PDB file of C-alpha atoms in Angstrom:
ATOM      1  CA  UNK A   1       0.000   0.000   0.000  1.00  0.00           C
ATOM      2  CA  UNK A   2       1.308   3.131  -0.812  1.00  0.00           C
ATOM      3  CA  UNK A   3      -0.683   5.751   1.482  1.00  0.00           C
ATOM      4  CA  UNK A   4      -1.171   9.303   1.758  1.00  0.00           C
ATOM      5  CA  UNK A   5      -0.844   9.826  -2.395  1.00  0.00           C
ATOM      6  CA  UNK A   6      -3.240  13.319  -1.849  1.00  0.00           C
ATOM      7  CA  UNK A   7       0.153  14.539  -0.188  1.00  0.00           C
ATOM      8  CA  UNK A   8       2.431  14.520  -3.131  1.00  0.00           C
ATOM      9  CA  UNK A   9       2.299  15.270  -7.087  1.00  0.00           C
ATOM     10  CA  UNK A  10       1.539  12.631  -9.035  1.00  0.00           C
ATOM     11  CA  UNK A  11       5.263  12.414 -10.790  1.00  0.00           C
ATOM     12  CA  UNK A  12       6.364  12.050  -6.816  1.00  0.00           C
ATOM     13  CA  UNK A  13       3.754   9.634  -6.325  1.00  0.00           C
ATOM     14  CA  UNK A  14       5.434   7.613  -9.398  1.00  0.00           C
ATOM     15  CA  UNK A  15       9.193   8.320  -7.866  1.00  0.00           C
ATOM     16  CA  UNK A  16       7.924   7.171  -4.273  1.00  0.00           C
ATOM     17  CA  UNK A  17       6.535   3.919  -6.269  1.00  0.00           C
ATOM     18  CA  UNK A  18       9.881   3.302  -7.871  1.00  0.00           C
ATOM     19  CA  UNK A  19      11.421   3.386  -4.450  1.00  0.00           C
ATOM     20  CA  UNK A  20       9.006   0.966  -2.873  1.00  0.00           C
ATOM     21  CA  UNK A  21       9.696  -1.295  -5.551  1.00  0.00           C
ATOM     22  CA  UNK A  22      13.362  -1.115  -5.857  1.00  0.00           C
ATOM     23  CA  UNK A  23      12.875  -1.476  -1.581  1.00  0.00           C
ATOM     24  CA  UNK A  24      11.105  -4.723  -1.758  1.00  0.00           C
ATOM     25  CA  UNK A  25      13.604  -6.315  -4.761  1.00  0.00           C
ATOM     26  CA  UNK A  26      14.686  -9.494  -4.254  1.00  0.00           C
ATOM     27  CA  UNK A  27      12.073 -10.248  -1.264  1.00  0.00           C
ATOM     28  CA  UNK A  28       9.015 -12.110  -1.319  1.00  0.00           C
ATOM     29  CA  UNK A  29       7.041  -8.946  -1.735  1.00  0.00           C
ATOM     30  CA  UNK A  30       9.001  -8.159  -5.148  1.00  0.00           C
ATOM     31  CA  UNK A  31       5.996  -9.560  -7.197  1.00  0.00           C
ATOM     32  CA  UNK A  32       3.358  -7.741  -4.889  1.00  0.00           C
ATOM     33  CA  UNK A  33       1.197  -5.071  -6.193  1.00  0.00           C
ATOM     34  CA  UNK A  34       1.397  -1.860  -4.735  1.00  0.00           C
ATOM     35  CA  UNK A  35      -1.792   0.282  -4.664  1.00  0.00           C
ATOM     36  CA  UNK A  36      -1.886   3.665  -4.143  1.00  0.00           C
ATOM     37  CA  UNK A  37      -4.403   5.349  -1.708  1.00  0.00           C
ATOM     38  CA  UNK A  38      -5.268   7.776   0.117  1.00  0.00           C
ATOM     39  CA  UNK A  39      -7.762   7.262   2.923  1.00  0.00           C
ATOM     40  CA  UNK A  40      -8.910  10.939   3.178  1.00  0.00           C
ATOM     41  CA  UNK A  41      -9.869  11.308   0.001  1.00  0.00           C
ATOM     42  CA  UNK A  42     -10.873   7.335  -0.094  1.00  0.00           C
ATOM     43  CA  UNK A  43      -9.467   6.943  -3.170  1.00  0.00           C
ATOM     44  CA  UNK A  44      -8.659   3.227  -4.248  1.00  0.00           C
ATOM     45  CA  UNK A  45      -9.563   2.145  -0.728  1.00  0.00           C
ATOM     46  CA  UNK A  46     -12.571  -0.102  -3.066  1.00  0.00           C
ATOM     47  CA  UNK A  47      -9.161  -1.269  -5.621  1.00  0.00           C
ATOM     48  CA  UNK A  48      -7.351  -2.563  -2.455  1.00  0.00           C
ATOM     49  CA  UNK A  49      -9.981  -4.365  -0.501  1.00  0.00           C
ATOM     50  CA  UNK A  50     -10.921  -6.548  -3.657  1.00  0.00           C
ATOM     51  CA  UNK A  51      -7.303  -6.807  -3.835  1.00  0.00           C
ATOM     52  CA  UNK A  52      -7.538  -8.326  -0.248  1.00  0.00           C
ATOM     53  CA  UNK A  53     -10.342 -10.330  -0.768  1.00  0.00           C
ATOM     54  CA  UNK A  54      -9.318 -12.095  -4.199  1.00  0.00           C
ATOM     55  CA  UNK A  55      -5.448 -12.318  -3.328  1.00  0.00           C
ATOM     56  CA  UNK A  56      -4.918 -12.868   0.647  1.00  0.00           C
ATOM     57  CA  UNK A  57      -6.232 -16.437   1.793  1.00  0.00           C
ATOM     58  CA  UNK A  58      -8.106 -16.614   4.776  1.00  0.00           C
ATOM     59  CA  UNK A  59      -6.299 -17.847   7.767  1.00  0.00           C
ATOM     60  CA  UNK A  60      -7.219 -21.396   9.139  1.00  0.00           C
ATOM     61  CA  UNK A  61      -9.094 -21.052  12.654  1.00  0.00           C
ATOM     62  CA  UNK A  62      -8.559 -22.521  15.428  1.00  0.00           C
ATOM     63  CA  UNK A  63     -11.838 -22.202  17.338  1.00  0.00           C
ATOM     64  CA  UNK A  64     -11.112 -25.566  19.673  1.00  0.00           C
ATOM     65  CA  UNK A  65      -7.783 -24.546  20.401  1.00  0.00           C
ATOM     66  CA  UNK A  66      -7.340 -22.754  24.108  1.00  0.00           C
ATOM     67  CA  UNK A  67      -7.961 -19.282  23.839  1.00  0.00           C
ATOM     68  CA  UNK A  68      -5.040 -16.946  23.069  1.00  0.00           C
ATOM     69  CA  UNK A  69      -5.288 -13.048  22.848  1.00  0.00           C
ATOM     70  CA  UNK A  70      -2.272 -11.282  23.444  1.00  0.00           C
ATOM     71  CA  UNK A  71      -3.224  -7.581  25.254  1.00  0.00           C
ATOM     72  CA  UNK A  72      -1.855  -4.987  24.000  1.00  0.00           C
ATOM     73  CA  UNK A  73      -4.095  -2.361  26.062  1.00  0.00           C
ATOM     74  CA  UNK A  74      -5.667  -2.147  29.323  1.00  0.00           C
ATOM     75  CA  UNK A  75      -7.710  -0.141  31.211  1.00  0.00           C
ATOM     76  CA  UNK A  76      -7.649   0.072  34.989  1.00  0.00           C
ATOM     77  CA  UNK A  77     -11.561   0.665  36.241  1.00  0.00           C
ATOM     78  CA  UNK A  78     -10.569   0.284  39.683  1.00  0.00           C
ATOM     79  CA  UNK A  79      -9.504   3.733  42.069  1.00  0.00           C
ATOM     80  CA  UNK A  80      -5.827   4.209  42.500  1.00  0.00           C
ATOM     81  CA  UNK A  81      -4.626   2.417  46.006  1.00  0.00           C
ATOM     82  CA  UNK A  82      -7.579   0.109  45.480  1.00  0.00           C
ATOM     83  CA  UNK A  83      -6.516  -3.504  47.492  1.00  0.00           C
ATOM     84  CA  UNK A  84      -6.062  -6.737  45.481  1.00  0.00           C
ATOM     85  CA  UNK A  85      -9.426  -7.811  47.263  1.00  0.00           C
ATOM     86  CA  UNK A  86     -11.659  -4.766  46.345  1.00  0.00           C
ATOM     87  CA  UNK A  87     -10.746  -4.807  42.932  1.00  0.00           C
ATOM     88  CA  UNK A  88     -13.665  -4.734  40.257  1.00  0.00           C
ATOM     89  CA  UNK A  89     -11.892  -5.328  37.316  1.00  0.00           C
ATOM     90  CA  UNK A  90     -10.433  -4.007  33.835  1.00  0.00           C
ATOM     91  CA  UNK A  91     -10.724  -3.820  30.705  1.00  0.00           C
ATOM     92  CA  UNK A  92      -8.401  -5.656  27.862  1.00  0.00           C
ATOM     93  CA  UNK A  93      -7.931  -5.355  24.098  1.00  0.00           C
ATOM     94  CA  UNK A  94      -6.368  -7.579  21.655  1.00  0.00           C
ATOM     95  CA  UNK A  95      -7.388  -9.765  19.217  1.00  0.00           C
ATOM     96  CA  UNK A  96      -7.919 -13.064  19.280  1.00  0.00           C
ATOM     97  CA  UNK A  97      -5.271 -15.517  18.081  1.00  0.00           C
ATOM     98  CA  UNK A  98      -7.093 -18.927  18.432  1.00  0.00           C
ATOM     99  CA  UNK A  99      -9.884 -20.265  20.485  1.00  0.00           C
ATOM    100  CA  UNK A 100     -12.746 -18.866  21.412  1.00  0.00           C
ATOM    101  CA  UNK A 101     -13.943 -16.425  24.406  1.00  0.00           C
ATOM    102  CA  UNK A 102     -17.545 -16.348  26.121  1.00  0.00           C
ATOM    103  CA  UNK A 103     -19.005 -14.433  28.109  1.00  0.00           C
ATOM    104  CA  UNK A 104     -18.875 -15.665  31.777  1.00  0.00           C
ATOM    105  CA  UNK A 105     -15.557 -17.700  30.791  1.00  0.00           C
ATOM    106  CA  UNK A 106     -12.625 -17.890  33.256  1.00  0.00           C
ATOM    107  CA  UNK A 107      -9.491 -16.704  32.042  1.00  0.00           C
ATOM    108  CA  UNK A 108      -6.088 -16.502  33.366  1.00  0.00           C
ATOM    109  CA  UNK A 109      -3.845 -13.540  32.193  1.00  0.00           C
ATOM    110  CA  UNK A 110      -0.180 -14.098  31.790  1.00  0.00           C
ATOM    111  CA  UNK A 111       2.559 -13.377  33.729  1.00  0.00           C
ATOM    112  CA  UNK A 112      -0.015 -11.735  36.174  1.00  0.00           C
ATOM    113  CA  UNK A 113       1.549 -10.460  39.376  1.00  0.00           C
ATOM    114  CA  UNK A 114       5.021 -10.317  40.208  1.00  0.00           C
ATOM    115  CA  UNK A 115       6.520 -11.156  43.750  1.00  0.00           C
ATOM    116  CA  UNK A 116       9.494  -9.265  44.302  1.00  0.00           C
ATOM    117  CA  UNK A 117      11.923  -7.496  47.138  1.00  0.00           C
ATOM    118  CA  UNK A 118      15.195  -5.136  46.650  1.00  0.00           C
ATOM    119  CA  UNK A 119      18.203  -7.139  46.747  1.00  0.00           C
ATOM    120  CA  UNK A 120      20.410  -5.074  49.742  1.00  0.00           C
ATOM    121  CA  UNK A 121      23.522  -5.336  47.511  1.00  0.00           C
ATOM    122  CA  UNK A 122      22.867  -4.486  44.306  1.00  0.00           C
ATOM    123  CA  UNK A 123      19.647  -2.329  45.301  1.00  0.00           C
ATOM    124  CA  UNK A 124      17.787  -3.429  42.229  1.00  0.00           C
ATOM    125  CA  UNK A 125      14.090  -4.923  42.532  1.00  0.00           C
ATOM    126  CA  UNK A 126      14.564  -8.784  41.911  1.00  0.00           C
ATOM    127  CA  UNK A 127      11.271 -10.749  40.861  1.00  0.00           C
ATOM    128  CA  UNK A 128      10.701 -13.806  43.023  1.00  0.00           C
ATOM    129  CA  UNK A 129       8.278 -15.152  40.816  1.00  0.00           C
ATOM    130  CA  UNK A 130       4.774 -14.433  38.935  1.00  0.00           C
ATOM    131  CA  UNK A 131       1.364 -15.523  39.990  1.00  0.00           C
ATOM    132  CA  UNK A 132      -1.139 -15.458  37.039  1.00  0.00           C
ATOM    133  CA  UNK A 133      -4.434 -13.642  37.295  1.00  0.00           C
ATOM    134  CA  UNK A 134      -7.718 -15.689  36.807  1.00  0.00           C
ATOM    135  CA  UNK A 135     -10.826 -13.447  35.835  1.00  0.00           C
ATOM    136  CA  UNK A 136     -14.183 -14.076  34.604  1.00  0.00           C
ATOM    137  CA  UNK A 137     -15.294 -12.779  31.615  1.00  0.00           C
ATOM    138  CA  UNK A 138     -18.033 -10.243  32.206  1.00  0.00           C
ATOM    139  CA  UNK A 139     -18.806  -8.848  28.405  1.00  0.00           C
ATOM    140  CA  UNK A 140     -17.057  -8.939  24.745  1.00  0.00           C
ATOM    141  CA  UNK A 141     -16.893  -5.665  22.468  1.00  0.00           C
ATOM    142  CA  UNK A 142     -16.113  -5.715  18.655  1.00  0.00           C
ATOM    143  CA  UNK A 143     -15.806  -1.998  18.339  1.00  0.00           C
ATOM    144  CA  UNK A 144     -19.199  -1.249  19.750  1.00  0.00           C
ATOM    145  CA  UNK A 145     -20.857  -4.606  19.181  1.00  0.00           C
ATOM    146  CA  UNK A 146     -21.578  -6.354  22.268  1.00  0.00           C
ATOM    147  CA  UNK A 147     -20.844 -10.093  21.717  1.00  0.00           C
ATOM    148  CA  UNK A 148     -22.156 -13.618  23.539  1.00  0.00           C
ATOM    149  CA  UNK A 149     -18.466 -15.213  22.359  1.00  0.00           C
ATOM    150  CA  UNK A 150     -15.367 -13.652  20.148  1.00  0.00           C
ATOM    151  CA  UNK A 151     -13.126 -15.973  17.625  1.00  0.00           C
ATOM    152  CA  UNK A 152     -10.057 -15.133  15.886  1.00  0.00           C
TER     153      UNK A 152
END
């Protein structure tokens, strides 16, 4: 994809296309098509999701397989200071890798919380080891979509 075309004259848009495919020489992409877009102006946005549909296969599922969703935000709900046995929960975003989540599922979150103490001699915090966290699933979101179960 070659994005943000609207920001440059079309003989730059060709030189910027040259240099994307000289980049990508000799790599598995070398054969790939490159589209140029520009998503303000949606302009071949249509061109390069048929592009996606016809060309990319869709990946195999693994709906039996445990669960996996890496997080890659959270969202505390709880008050600052709040004790490990007050606290009402979070919020977690990700996608789904494989599996599939439900609502009222237990989950454990990985590495969870660390044990640790200040070595005297080197005065660096030293973790004793990790407990995982076990939570139950209380709702799924796709974007604003609220969901009985999530897959990949």
């Amino acid at each position: 994809v070659q994005n943000k075309v609207d920001l440059c004259h079309p003989s730059e848009c060709a030189m910027h296309m040259m240099s994307i495919r000289k980049f990508v020489r000799g790599t598995a992409a070398e054969r790939a098509p490159i589209v140029p877009t520009s998503a303000v102006l949606d302009l071949n946005i249509d061109a390069l999701c048929q592009h996606i549909v016809e060309h990319l296969p869709e990946p195999e599922r693994q709906l039996d397989a445990p669960a996996l969703m890496p997080i890659i935000r959270s969202f505390d709900v709880n008050k600052p200071g709040t004790s490990l046995d007050k606290i009402k929960g979070g919020v977690v975003g990700g996608s789904i890798m494989r599996g599939t989540l439900r609502k009222g599922e237990l989950v454990e979150i990985r590495p969870g919380i660390p044990d640790t103490y200040v070595d005297k001699e080197t005065r660096r915090t030293v973790v004793r080891s990790v407990t995982p966290i076990f939570a139950t699933v209380k709702s799924l979101f796709s974007e604003k979509n609220e969901l009985e179960q999530a897959v990949p």
